[in-house]
Coordinates of C-alpha atoms in Angstrom, one line a residue:
M115 CA 72.9 55.8 91.5
K116 CA 73.7 58.2 94.6
Q117 CA 70.6 58.9 96.5
F118 CA 70.0 62.3 97.9
S119 CA 69.9 63.0 101.5
R120 CA 67.8 65.4 103.5
R121 CA 70.5 67.7 103.7
S122 CA 71.3 67.3 100.2
L123 CA 68.2 68.7 99.2
I124 CA 68.1 71.3 101.3
R125 CA 71.6 72.4 100.2
M126 CA 70.2 72.5 96.9
G127 CA 67.6 74.9 97.8
L128 CA 67.4 77.9 95.2
L129 CA 68.5 80.3 98.1
G130 CA 67.0 83.0 96.9
A131 CA 67.6 82.1 93.0
T132 CA 63.7 81.7 92.8
S133 CA 60.9 84.3 93.7
L134 CA 61.0 83.0 97.2
C135 CA 59.5 85.4 99.3
S136 CA 61.0 84.6 103.2
S137 CA 57.7 82.4 103.9
G138 CA 59.2 80.1 100.5
L139 CA 62.5 80.0 102.2
A140 CA 61.1 78.5 105.4
V141 CA 59.5 75.8 103.5
W142 CA 62.8 75.0 102.0
A143 CA 64.6 75.0 105.5
Q144 CA 61.5 72.4 106.7
S145 CA 60.8 70.6 104.2
A146 CA 62.7 67.5 102.5
S147 CA 59.6 66.4 99.8
L148 CA 59.9 67.3 96.4
G149 CA 56.4 68.4 96.7
D150 CA 57.4 71.5 98.9
I151 CA 60.4 72.3 96.7
G152 CA 58.1 71.8 93.7
T153 CA 55.9 74.3 95.4
A154 CA 58.6 77.0 96.0
I155 CA 59.1 77.6 92.7
S156 CA 56.6 79.6 91.2
V157 CA 54.7 78.1 87.8
T158 CA 56.2 80.2 85.9
D159 CA 60.2 79.7 86.7
K160 CA 60.8 77.0 84.3
V161 CA 64.0 75.1 85.2
T162 CA 67.0 74.5 82.6
V163 CA 68.9 71.7 82.8
Y164 CA 72.5 71.6 80.7
S165 CA 73.9 68.7 80.1
A166 CA 77.5 68.3 78.4
R167 CA 80.2 65.6 78.3
E168 CA 82.0 66.5 81.9
I169 CA 81.4 69.3 84.3
V170 CA 84.2 69.9 86.5
T171 CA 82.7 71.5 89.5
L172 CA 85.5 72.4 92.5
D173 CA 83.2 71.8 94.6
P174 CA 84.6 68.7 96.5
N175 CA 81.4 67.0 97.5
K176 CA 81.1 66.3 94.1
P177 CA 84.0 67.2 91.8
A178 CA 82.6 66.1 88.6
A179 CA 78.8 66.0 87.2
N180 CA 77.2 66.0 83.6
A181 CA 74.3 68.1 84.5
V182 CA 73.7 71.1 86.3
A183 CA 70.3 72.3 86.6
T184 CA 69.7 76.0 87.2
V185 CA 66.7 78.8 87.8
N186 CA 66.7 82.8 87.4
G187 CA 69.6 82.8 87.1
R188 CA 71.2 80.3 89.8
I189 CA 72.4 76.8 90.2
L190 CA 69.6 74.7 91.2
A191 CA 71.3 71.0 91.7
V192 CA 74.1 69.4 90.0
G193 CA 74.7 65.8 89.4
S194 CA 73.7 63.1 86.7
L195 CA 71.0 63.8 84.4
S196 CA 69.1 61.4 85.7
E197 CA 69.5 62.5 89.8
I198 CA 68.2 66.5 88.4
E199 CA 65.5 64.8 86.3
T200 CA 64.2 62.9 89.8
L201 CA 64.7 65.7 91.6
I202 CA 62.7 68.5 89.3
G203 CA 59.9 65.6 89.1
D204 CA 56.8 67.3 87.3
Q205 CA 57.6 70.6 87.6
P206 CA 58.4 72.7 84.0
Y207 CA 61.9 72.0 82.8
E208 CA 63.5 72.0 79.7
V209 CA 66.6 69.7 78.9
D210 CA 69.4 71.8 76.8
L211 CA 71.9 69.6 74.9
T212 CA 73.8 72.8 73.4
F213 CA 77.0 71.7 75.6
E214 CA 76.4 68.0 75.0
D215 CA 80.3 67.7 74.1
N216 CA 81.7 70.3 75.9
V217 CA 83.3 70.7 79.2
I218 CA 81.8 73.3 81.7
V219 CA 83.8 74.6 84.5
P220 CA 83.1 77.2 86.8
G221 CA 83.0 80.9 85.0
F222 CA 86.3 82.3 84.9
I223 CA 87.1 85.6 86.5
A224 CA 89.3 88.3 85.7
E225 CA 89.9 89.5 89.2
H226 CA 92.4 92.3 88.1
D227 CA 92.1 94.3 85.1
H228 CA 91.8 97.8 83.8
P229 CA 89.1 98.8 81.5
M230 CA 90.2 102.3 80.4
L231 CA 93.7 101.2 79.5
A232 CA 93.1 98.2 77.9
A233 CA 90.7 100.4 75.7
L234 CA 93.2 102.6 74.9
T235 CA 95.9 100.1 74.1
M236 CA 93.0 98.2 72.4
S237 CA 92.2 100.9 70.0
S238 CA 95.8 101.5 69.2
K239 CA 98.2 99.9 66.8
I240 CA 99.4 97.1 69.0
L241 CA 103.0 95.9 68.4
A242 CA 104.2 94.5 71.0
I243 CA 106.5 91.9 72.7
E244 CA 104.1 89.0 72.2
D245 CA 100.9 88.1 70.1
W246 CA 97.9 89.0 70.9
V247 CA 95.4 87.0 69.7
L248 CA 92.2 89.8 69.4
P249 CA 88.4 88.6 68.2
D250 CA 89.3 89.9 64.9
G251 CA 92.8 88.2 64.4
T252 CA 96.1 87.8 65.7
V253 CA 98.6 90.1 65.8
P254 CA 101.8 88.9 65.8
A255 CA 104.7 89.8 68.0
V256 CA 107.5 92.2 66.6
K257 CA 110.5 90.4 65.9
D258 CA 113.3 93.3 66.5
K259 CA 113.7 97.1 65.9
A260 CA 113.5 96.7 61.9
D261 CA 110.3 94.9 62.4
F262 CA 108.7 97.3 64.4
M263 CA 109.8 100.3 61.9
A264 CA 108.7 98.3 58.7
R265 CA 105.5 97.6 60.4
M266 CA 105.0 101.5 62.0
I267 CA 106.0 102.2 58.2
E268 CA 102.8 100.1 56.9
A269 CA 100.3 101.8 59.4
E270 CA 101.0 105.1 58.5
G271 CA 100.3 104.4 55.2
E272 CA 96.8 103.1 56.1
L273 CA 95.5 106.4 57.3
D274 CA 93.1 108.0 55.7
S275 CA 93.0 111.3 57.1
P276 CA 97.0 113.0 56.7
D277 CA 96.4 114.9 60.3
E278 CA 95.5 111.8 62.0
P279 CA 97.4 110.8 64.9
L280 CA 99.1 107.2 64.5
L281 CA 99.2 105.9 68.3
T282 CA 100.5 102.3 69.3
W283 CA 101.3 100.4 72.3
G284 CA 103.7 97.3 73.2
Y285 CA 107.5 98.8 72.3
H286 CA 110.0 97.1 75.0
T287 CA 113.7 99.3 74.8
Y288 CA 114.6 96.2 76.7
F289 CA 114.0 94.0 74.0
F290 CA 114.3 96.2 70.8
G291 CA 116.8 98.6 71.9
E292 CA 116.3 102.5 72.3
L293 CA 113.9 104.7 70.2
T294 CA 114.1 107.8 69.5
R295 CA 112.0 111.0 67.6
T296 CA 114.8 110.9 64.4
E297 CA 114.0 107.4 64.1
L298 CA 110.1 108.1 64.1
D299 CA 110.5 111.1 62.0
T300 CA 111.7 108.6 59.4
I301 CA 108.3 107.4 59.4
S302 CA 106.6 110.4 58.7
A303 CA 108.0 114.1 59.3
T304 CA 104.0 115.3 58.8
R305 CA 102.0 112.9 61.0
P306 CA 102.1 113.0 64.7
I307 CA 103.7 109.5 65.8
F308 CA 103.1 108.7 69.3
V309 CA 104.9 105.6 70.8
W310 CA 103.4 104.2 73.9
A311 CA 106.0 102.0 75.6
R312 CA 104.8 98.3 76.4
S313 CA 106.0 99.2 80.3
C314 CA 103.0 102.0 80.0
H315 CA 105.1 104.3 81.3
E316 CA 106.7 106.5 79.0
F317 CA 105.7 107.8 75.3
T318 CA 108.5 108.8 72.3
L319 CA 106.8 111.5 70.0
N320 CA 108.1 112.5 66.7
T321 CA 108.7 115.7 65.8
A322 CA 105.2 116.7 64.3
A323 CA 103.9 115.1 67.5
M324 CA 105.9 117.7 69.2
Q325 CA 104.9 120.1 67.4
A326 CA 100.9 120.0 66.9
A327 CA 101.1 119.2 71.1
G328 CA 103.0 122.5 71.7
V329 CA 105.9 120.6 73.2
T330 CA 108.1 123.5 72.4
E331 CA 111.5 123.7 74.0
D332 CA 110.4 126.8 76.0
A333 CA 107.1 124.8 77.0
F334 CA 109.9 121.9 78.2
N335 CA 111.9 124.7 79.8
S336 CA 109.1 125.3 82.1
W337 CA 108.5 122.2 83.4
A338 CA 109.8 121.3 87.4
D339 CA 112.9 120.2 87.9
P340 CA 112.1 116.2 88.5
A341 CA 109.6 116.6 85.1
R342 CA 112.6 117.4 82.6
K343 CA 114.8 114.7 84.1
Q344 CA 112.3 112.3 83.8
S345 CA 112.5 113.5 79.7
N346 CA 115.1 113.8 76.8
F347 CA 113.6 116.7 74.8
E348 CA 115.7 116.3 71.6
A349 CA 114.9 112.2 71.9
G350 CA 110.9 112.8 72.4
H351 CA 111.3 110.4 75.1
F352 CA 109.3 111.1 78.4
W353 CA 108.7 108.9 81.2
E354 CA 107.2 108.8 84.6
Q355 CA 107.1 112.5 85.9
G356 CA 108.0 113.5 82.7
L357 CA 105.3 112.0 81.2
F358 CA 102.8 113.4 83.5
A359 CA 104.2 116.8 82.6
L360 CA 103.5 115.7 78.8
L361 CA 99.8 114.7 79.4
P362 CA 98.1 117.9 79.2
Y363 CA 99.3 118.7 76.1
I364 CA 99.0 115.5 74.5
A365 CA 95.4 114.2 76.0
E366 CA 93.0 115.1 73.0
M367 CA 94.8 113.6 70.8
V368 CA 95.7 110.3 72.5
A369 CA 92.4 110.1 74.3
N370 CA 89.9 110.5 71.4
P371 CA 86.1 109.7 73.4
A372 CA 85.2 107.5 70.3
N373 CA 88.3 105.5 70.2
F374 CA 88.1 104.9 74.4
K375 CA 84.4 103.5 73.5
A376 CA 85.4 101.5 70.4
G377 CA 88.3 100.3 72.6
L378 CA 86.0 99.4 75.4
E379 CA 83.8 97.1 73.1
L380 CA 86.7 95.6 71.6
M381 CA 88.3 95.0 75.2
R382 CA 84.2 93.4 76.1
D383 CA 84.4 91.1 73.5
Y384 CA 88.3 90.0 74.1
M385 CA 87.6 89.1 77.4
H386 CA 83.9 87.1 76.6
A387 CA 86.1 85.3 74.3
K388 CA 88.3 84.4 76.9
G389 CA 85.4 83.1 79.0
I390 CA 85.3 86.0 81.5
T391 CA 82.0 86.2 83.6
Y392 CA 83.4 88.4 86.0
G393 CA 85.8 91.4 86.6
N394 CA 87.4 93.9 88.7
E395 CA 89.5 97.0 88.5
P396 CA 90.9 97.7 91.5
G397 CA 92.6 101.5 91.8
G398 CA 89.0 102.3 90.3
I399 CA 88.3 105.2 88.7
L400 CA 87.6 108.9 90.2
A401 CA 86.7 111.0 87.9
K402 CA 83.3 110.9 86.8
P403 CA 82.8 111.6 83.7
V404 CA 85.3 108.7 82.8
Q405 CA 83.2 106.5 84.7
D406 CA 80.4 107.3 82.8
M407 CA 82.4 106.5 79.6
V408 CA 83.0 103.2 80.8
N409 CA 79.5 102.7 81.9
S410 CA 78.3 103.5 78.5
V411 CA 79.6 100.0 77.6
L412 CA 80.4 98.0 80.5
S413 CA 76.4 98.7 82.1
S414 CA 74.7 97.6 79.3
P415 CA 72.0 95.1 80.1
S416 CA 73.2 93.0 77.3
M417 CA 77.4 92.9 78.4
P418 CA 78.2 89.2 78.8
F419 CA 79.9 90.1 82.3
R420 CA 79.5 92.1 85.2
W421 CA 82.5 94.4 86.7
S422 CA 83.1 95.6 89.5
F423 CA 85.3 98.7 90.6
I424 CA 87.8 98.8 94.0
P425 CA 88.6 102.5 94.8
D426 CA 92.1 104.1 94.5
G427 CA 92.9 104.7 98.2
K428 CA 96.8 106.3 97.1
S429 CA 94.8 109.3 95.8
L430 CA 91.9 109.1 98.1
I431 CA 94.0 109.2 101.4
A432 CA 95.5 112.2 100.0
L433 CA 93.1 114.1 99.3
Y434 CA 91.7 114.6 102.7
E435 CA 93.2 115.4 105.9
D436 CA 90.4 114.0 108.3
D437 CA 90.6 110.0 108.5
E438 CA 86.5 109.8 109.1
E439 CA 86.4 111.8 105.7
V440 CA 88.4 109.1 104.1
I441 CA 85.8 107.1 104.6
A442 CA 82.8 108.8 103.9
E443 CA 84.3 110.0 100.7
T444 CA 85.2 106.2 99.5
K445 CA 81.7 105.2 100.2
K446 CA 80.2 107.9 98.0
L447 CA 81.7 106.6 95.1
A448 CA 79.2 103.6 95.1
S449 CA 76.6 106.0 93.6
W450 CA 78.5 106.2 90.2
Y451 CA 77.6 102.3 89.7
G452 CA 74.7 101.0 88.1
G453 CA 73.6 98.2 86.0
M454 CA 76.3 95.5 85.1
T455 CA 78.5 98.0 86.8
E456 CA 79.3 97.7 90.5
F457 CA 80.9 99.2 93.4
V458 CA 83.2 96.5 95.9
P459 CA 82.4 98.0 99.2
N460 CA 84.9 98.0 102.0
Q461 CA 87.6 97.2 99.6
I462 CA 90.7 99.3 99.0
K463 CA 93.1 99.6 96.7
L464 CA 97.2 100.8 98.2
F465 CA 100.3 101.1 96.5
A466 CA 103.7 100.3 97.5
D467 CA 106.7 99.7 95.2
G468 CA 107.1 100.6 91.1
A469 CA 106.4 98.6 88.2
I470 CA 108.2 95.7 86.7
Y471 CA 107.6 96.4 83.2
S472 CA 110.3 99.5 83.9
L473 CA 112.3 97.6 86.4
A474 CA 111.4 100.1 89.0
M475 CA 110.4 97.5 91.5
Q476 CA 111.8 97.6 95.4
V477 CA 114.3 95.1 95.9
R478 CA 116.7 93.7 98.5
E479 CA 119.3 93.3 96.4
P480 CA 120.7 95.8 94.1
Y481 CA 120.1 95.7 90.3
L482 CA 122.2 94.6 88.3
D483 CA 123.4 97.7 86.9
G484 CA 122.8 99.3 90.2
H485 CA 119.7 101.5 89.4
F486 CA 117.3 101.9 92.5
G487 CA 113.3 101.6 92.3
A488 CA 110.6 103.9 93.5
W489 CA 107.9 104.0 95.7
M490 CA 105.0 104.4 94.8
M491 CA 103.6 106.1 98.3
E492 CA 105.9 107.9 100.7
K493 CA 106.0 105.3 103.8
D494 CA 103.9 107.9 106.0
L495 CA 101.2 108.3 103.6
F496 CA 101.5 104.4 103.4
E497 CA 101.1 103.9 106.7
R498 CA 98.5 106.3 107.2
A499 CA 96.2 105.0 104.8
F500 CA 97.0 101.1 105.8
R501 CA 95.8 102.0 109.5
V502 CA 92.5 104.1 108.5
Y503 CA 91.3 101.6 105.8
W504 CA 92.1 98.6 108.3
D505 CA 90.5 100.2 111.2
A506 CA 87.3 100.9 108.9
G507 CA 87.4 97.1 108.4
Y508 CA 88.4 97.2 105.3
Q509 CA 90.0 94.3 102.9
I510 CA 93.1 96.2 101.2
H511 CA 94.5 95.1 98.0
I512 CA 98.4 96.2 97.6
H513 CA 100.5 96.5 94.5
V514 CA 103.8 95.5 95.2
N515 CA 106.2 93.7 92.9
G516 CA 109.4 93.5 94.6
D517 CA 110.9 91.6 98.0
A518 CA 111.7 95.2 99.0
G519 CA 108.4 96.3 98.5
L520 CA 106.9 93.2 100.4
D521 CA 108.7 93.5 103.8
R522 CA 107.1 97.2 103.8
V523 CA 103.8 95.2 103.3
L524 CA 103.9 92.5 105.7
D525 CA 105.8 94.8 108.3
S526 CA 102.8 97.2 107.8
L527 CA 100.0 94.5 108.1
E528 CA 101.8 93.3 111.2
V529 CA 101.9 96.1 113.0
N530 CA 98.4 96.8 112.6
Q531 CA 97.1 93.0 113.1
R532 CA 98.9 93.3 116.9
R533 CA 97.7 96.9 117.3
N534 CA 93.8 96.1 116.6
P535 CA 93.5 92.6 115.6
R536 CA 91.1 91.0 112.7
F537 CA 90.1 87.7 111.8
D538 CA 89.5 86.7 108.1
H539 CA 91.3 90.2 106.6
R540 CA 92.3 88.7 103.7
T541 CA 95.1 91.5 102.8
T542 CA 96.0 91.0 99.4
I543 CA 99.4 90.8 98.2
V544 CA 99.1 92.1 94.4
H545 CA 101.4 91.4 91.4
F546 CA 104.0 89.3 93.6
A547 CA 107.0 89.5 91.3
V548 CA 109.9 89.2 93.5
S549 CA 110.1 87.4 97.0
A550 CA 112.0 85.6 99.5
P551 CA 111.2 82.4 100.7
E552 CA 110.8 83.1 104.1
Q553 CA 108.4 86.0 103.0
V554 CA 105.9 82.9 102.3
A555 CA 106.0 81.9 105.4
R556 CA 105.4 85.6 107.1
I557 CA 102.3 85.7 104.4
K558 CA 101.1 82.3 106.1
Q559 CA 101.7 83.4 109.7
L560 CA 100.0 87.0 109.0
G561 CA 96.8 85.5 107.4
A562 CA 97.2 87.5 104.2
I563 CA 96.6 86.2 100.6
V564 CA 98.4 86.6 97.2
S565 CA 96.5 87.4 93.9
A566 CA 99.9 86.6 91.5
N567 CA 100.9 87.6 87.8
P568 CA 102.3 84.6 86.5
Y569 CA 103.0 86.0 83.2
Y570 CA 106.1 87.5 84.2
V571 CA 108.0 84.5 84.1
T572 CA 106.8 84.0 80.5
A573 CA 107.2 87.3 79.0
L574 CA 110.6 88.6 81.5
A575 CA 112.1 85.7 82.9
D576 CA 114.8 85.4 80.0
K577 CA 115.5 89.3 79.4
Y578 CA 115.8 90.4 83.4
S579 CA 118.2 87.3 83.9
E580 CA 120.4 88.9 81.4
V581 CA 119.4 92.5 82.6
G582 CA 118.1 93.7 85.6
L583 CA 117.4 90.8 88.2
G584 CA 120.4 88.1 87.0
P585 CA 119.2 84.2 86.8
K586 CA 118.2 83.6 90.1
R587 CA 115.9 86.2 91.2
A588 CA 114.5 86.2 87.4
D589 CA 113.7 82.5 87.2
Q590 CA 112.2 82.6 91.0
M591 CA 109.8 85.3 90.0
V592 CA 106.0 84.6 91.3
R593 CA 106.7 81.9 93.5
L594 CA 103.6 79.8 93.2
G595 CA 105.2 76.6 94.3
D596 CA 105.7 77.6 97.8
L597 CA 102.1 79.1 98.1
E598 CA 100.8 76.0 97.4
S599 CA 102.8 74.1 99.4
A600 CA 102.4 76.5 102.2
G601 CA 98.5 76.2 101.9
I602 CA 98.0 80.0 100.9
S603 CA 94.9 81.3 98.9
Y604 CA 96.0 82.8 95.4
S605 CA 94.4 83.9 92.7
L606 CA 95.9 84.5 89.1
H607 CA 95.3 88.1 87.4
S608 CA 97.0 89.5 84.2
D609 CA 96.5 93.6 84.7
M610 CA 95.5 93.7 81.2
P611 CA 96.9 95.2 79.3
M612 CA 100.3 94.2 81.2
A613 CA 99.4 90.3 80.8
P614 CA 96.3 89.1 77.9
S615 CA 93.3 88.9 80.1
D616 CA 93.0 85.2 79.2
P617 CA 92.4 83.1 81.9
L618 CA 93.5 79.7 79.8
F619 CA 96.6 81.3 79.0
L620 CA 97.4 82.2 82.9
M621 CA 97.3 79.0 83.7
W622 CA 99.3 77.7 81.3
C623 CA 102.0 80.1 82.7
A624 CA 101.8 78.9 86.3
V625 CA 101.8 75.7 85.3
N626 CA 104.4 75.2 82.7
R627 CA 106.5 78.6 83.5
V628 CA 107.9 78.4 80.4
T629 CA 109.7 81.3 79.0
S630 CA 109.9 83.1 75.7
S631 CA 112.7 80.8 74.8
G632 CA 111.0 77.6 75.3
R633 CA 112.9 76.9 78.8
V634 CA 111.4 76.2 82.0
A635 CA 112.1 78.7 84.9
D636 CA 112.5 77.2 88.2
A637 CA 109.7 74.3 87.8
E638 CA 109.5 73.7 91.4
Q639 CA 107.2 77.0 91.3
S640 CA 104.9 76.0 89.0
A641 CA 101.2 75.5 89.8
S642 CA 99.4 72.5 89.7
P643 CA 96.5 72.5 86.9
E644 CA 93.9 72.1 89.6
A645 CA 95.3 75.1 92.2
A646 CA 95.6 77.1 88.4
L647 CA 91.9 76.6 87.9
R648 CA 90.9 77.5 91.1
A649 CA 93.0 80.3 90.9
V650 CA 91.0 82.0 87.7
T651 CA 87.7 80.5 89.6
L652 CA 87.0 79.8 93.3
E653 CA 90.0 81.9 94.6
A654 CA 89.4 84.9 92.5
A655 CA 86.2 84.9 93.8
F656 CA 87.4 84.6 97.5
A657 CA 90.2 87.8 96.9
L658 CA 87.0 89.3 96.5
R659 CA 84.7 88.4 98.8
Q660 CA 82.6 86.6 96.1
E661 CA 82.9 82.9 96.9
H662 CA 79.5 82.7 98.3
M663 CA 78.3 83.6 95.0
R664 CA 80.6 82.1 92.2
G665 CA 83.9 80.6 91.8
S666 CA 82.2 76.9 91.7
I667 CA 79.3 75.0 90.2
E668 CA 77.8 73.9 93.2
A669 CA 73.9 75.0 94.5
G670 CA 72.3 78.6 95.6
K671 CA 75.3 80.4 93.4
L672 CA 75.1 82.1 90.5
A673 CA 74.8 80.2 87.5
N674 CA 78.4 81.3 85.8
F675 CA 80.0 78.8 83.8
T676 CA 82.6 79.1 81.1
I677 CA 82.2 76.7 78.2
L678 CA 85.3 74.8 76.8
D679 CA 86.0 72.0 74.2
D680 CA 88.4 70.4 76.6
N681 CA 89.1 70.1 80.3
P682 CA 92.3 71.5 81.6
L683 CA 92.6 69.6 84.3
T684 CA 93.4 66.5 82.0
V685 CA 95.0 67.3 78.8
D686 CA 98.8 67.5 78.5
T687 CA 99.8 70.9 80.6
M688 CA 101.1 72.3 77.4
A689 CA 97.8 72.4 75.8
I690 CA 95.8 74.4 78.3
K691 CA 96.3 77.5 75.9
E692 CA 95.0 75.8 73.4
I693 CA 91.4 75.1 74.7
G694 CA 88.5 76.1 72.8
V695 CA 85.9 78.2 74.3
W696 CA 82.4 78.2 73.1
G697 CA 81.2 81.1 75.1
T698 CA 79.7 81.3 78.8
V699 CA 76.5 81.2 80.6
M700 CA 76.2 84.1 83.2
E701 CA 73.3 84.3 85.5
G702 CA 71.9 81.5 83.4
R703 CA 72.1 83.4 80.2
K704 CA 73.9 81.5 77.4
F705 CA 76.7 84.2 75.3
K706 CA 78.6 82.5 72.5
A707 CA 81.4 83.9 72.0
G708 CA 81.2 86.6 69.2
S709 CA 77.7 87.5 69.9
A710 CA 77.2 90.4 72.0
K711 CA 75.6 92.9 71.1
Q712 CA 75.8 96.7 72.7
E713 CA 72.3 97.9 74.0
D714 CA 71.8 101.2 75.7
A715 CA 73.6 101.6 79.0
S716 CA 72.0 102.3 82.3
L717 CA 74.0 104.7 82.8
Q718 CA 74.6 107.0 80.0
I719 CA 77.3 109.4 79.2
P720 CA 76.3 113.1 79.2
S721 CA 77.2 114.2 75.9
S722 CA 77.8 117.9 77.0
T723 CA 81.4 116.5 78.4
L724 CA 82.7 114.1 75.8
M725 CA 84.5 116.2 73.4
T726 CA 85.8 118.6 76.5
T727 CA 89.3 119.1 76.9
E728 CA 88.7 118.6 80.3
F729 CA 87.2 115.1 79.7
A730 CA 90.1 114.2 77.4
Q731 CA 92.8 115.1 80.3
A732 CA 90.5 113.6 83.1
A733 CA 90.7 110.3 81.2
I734 CA 94.2 110.4 80.3
K735 CA 95.0 110.7 83.6
H736 CA 93.1 108.3 85.0
V737 CA 94.8 106.2 82.6
F738 CA 98.3 107.1 83.4
K739 CA 97.5 106.9 86.9
S740 CA 96.4 103.2 86.8
I741 CA 99.5 102.1 85.1
H742 CA 101.0 102.7 88.4
S743 CA 99.1 99.8 89.9
H744 CA 100.1 97.9 86.9
G745 CA 103.7 95.2 86.9

């Protein structure tokens, strides 16, 4: 049996995990005796030892084990059961055999998701280009337009009230063809119908919806020229600036507070069922009533995971002309959070180019049809924002999808690094759809890291080989193989609802690169299974500066584990997404999937604002601002 050295014992100290005071910590730092370790633990702090078939730790010093001891929400020790029992000695402990047939891995981290947007899509009628496996069953993918129309007719017939709007999400014109209000009128001439596109950047309404919302021809003609140009009144189709002009008219019909809360609860249960123990929204909410709504669910003490928020620097930099005021107002947002929600200090989200689902990326070579992408921030504003937050010492997360967009990001990083050098800045390239090999080398040289969405390949490579990008660019999207070869830290995210918030599925996408047709798109850009697991655990923690607390199973870290039916590093790679999830251990507490129970949140929704027009408009404004952070 491997013996514990003095250094190992000190390393396995609770590091604040128990009720240790400063003098107690001194005992740990100076002592190697089990007696002293026992003295440091309060007599009321009972140790729980979880025994498992296998534990994947991601600790290079002890990569595998079959027992882990926890106390007060932290990891005390990792090893064999006999090693841990010897270490604990006469101190009170219990051995929990719940997971003796399971595999324990570090707790999954949803490094980039959007709760409010997910809540709205999850509470709508999902009719999308892929299957959605929800806690209450699987919603199968739409086959074609005829299938969509048939399922919409069925959904319309299931609603009780004749006036209740029908909101659906997931339609994709590149897959199913253009959709018009005339076609939607055949589903119902009296019920308002709202079709929210898979890209989240466009809506199509039937005539009843336009009439109920007051979108008359006179109202439409009063809109600014850019909004009218990005609308088709006759077709009931509104996108980009046209969509933003439409929002005040439709907000109260599509942003119902009760539906929002139900959607948040569904999102909670969905993510927990996928093994998530910690999550983050970059580009977080800047409307207090909307944040209160989120807190009403996500701040609850019964939450099976914590959720954090990174501010939206794009909006903040536009609001304040004074650079110091930008930083001061950013810091004030910390007061909005509490309970199981938290503010991420000294991190900010910026935006470069447009979304991949609407082919609005800025690319070096033209799209096949000759259209142009879009910039999400004007160059001067982007460069000012980068400089202001860089000089304040912030870690900057930047939404960027196209290779031309990536050029702008890397240029700004290089200028600021030369002007004001910083070490360990962790500037994060978010989404990373289309890139060039030399850009990977430049990412490495400049010390940036990557947060990638591997689902782009699975969902879009086939279609974008035909439209938009062409075969080569489409197949080389999300070049994780190059990142791995270069030794660049990368994490994986779903950008929920742009992809299912399912870490095992994201791993499967990254490792296999199997497209919707079943072929493999550029196998050289595949991730290794271990790198993919690290990308939803330890590297995701690193991207959020949480690696000292989360991401691996090591003494002193939070006791956050995902409990699986099999080992994702040893199963056939095509079986990774099929591995069952028992549930999680989050800060030492067991949560079986499907067992979440809503308790009163520590931060309540002000009831006076819930049903107001202002709340609905604030909520829908945030949702549609956040879609511009999507892939």
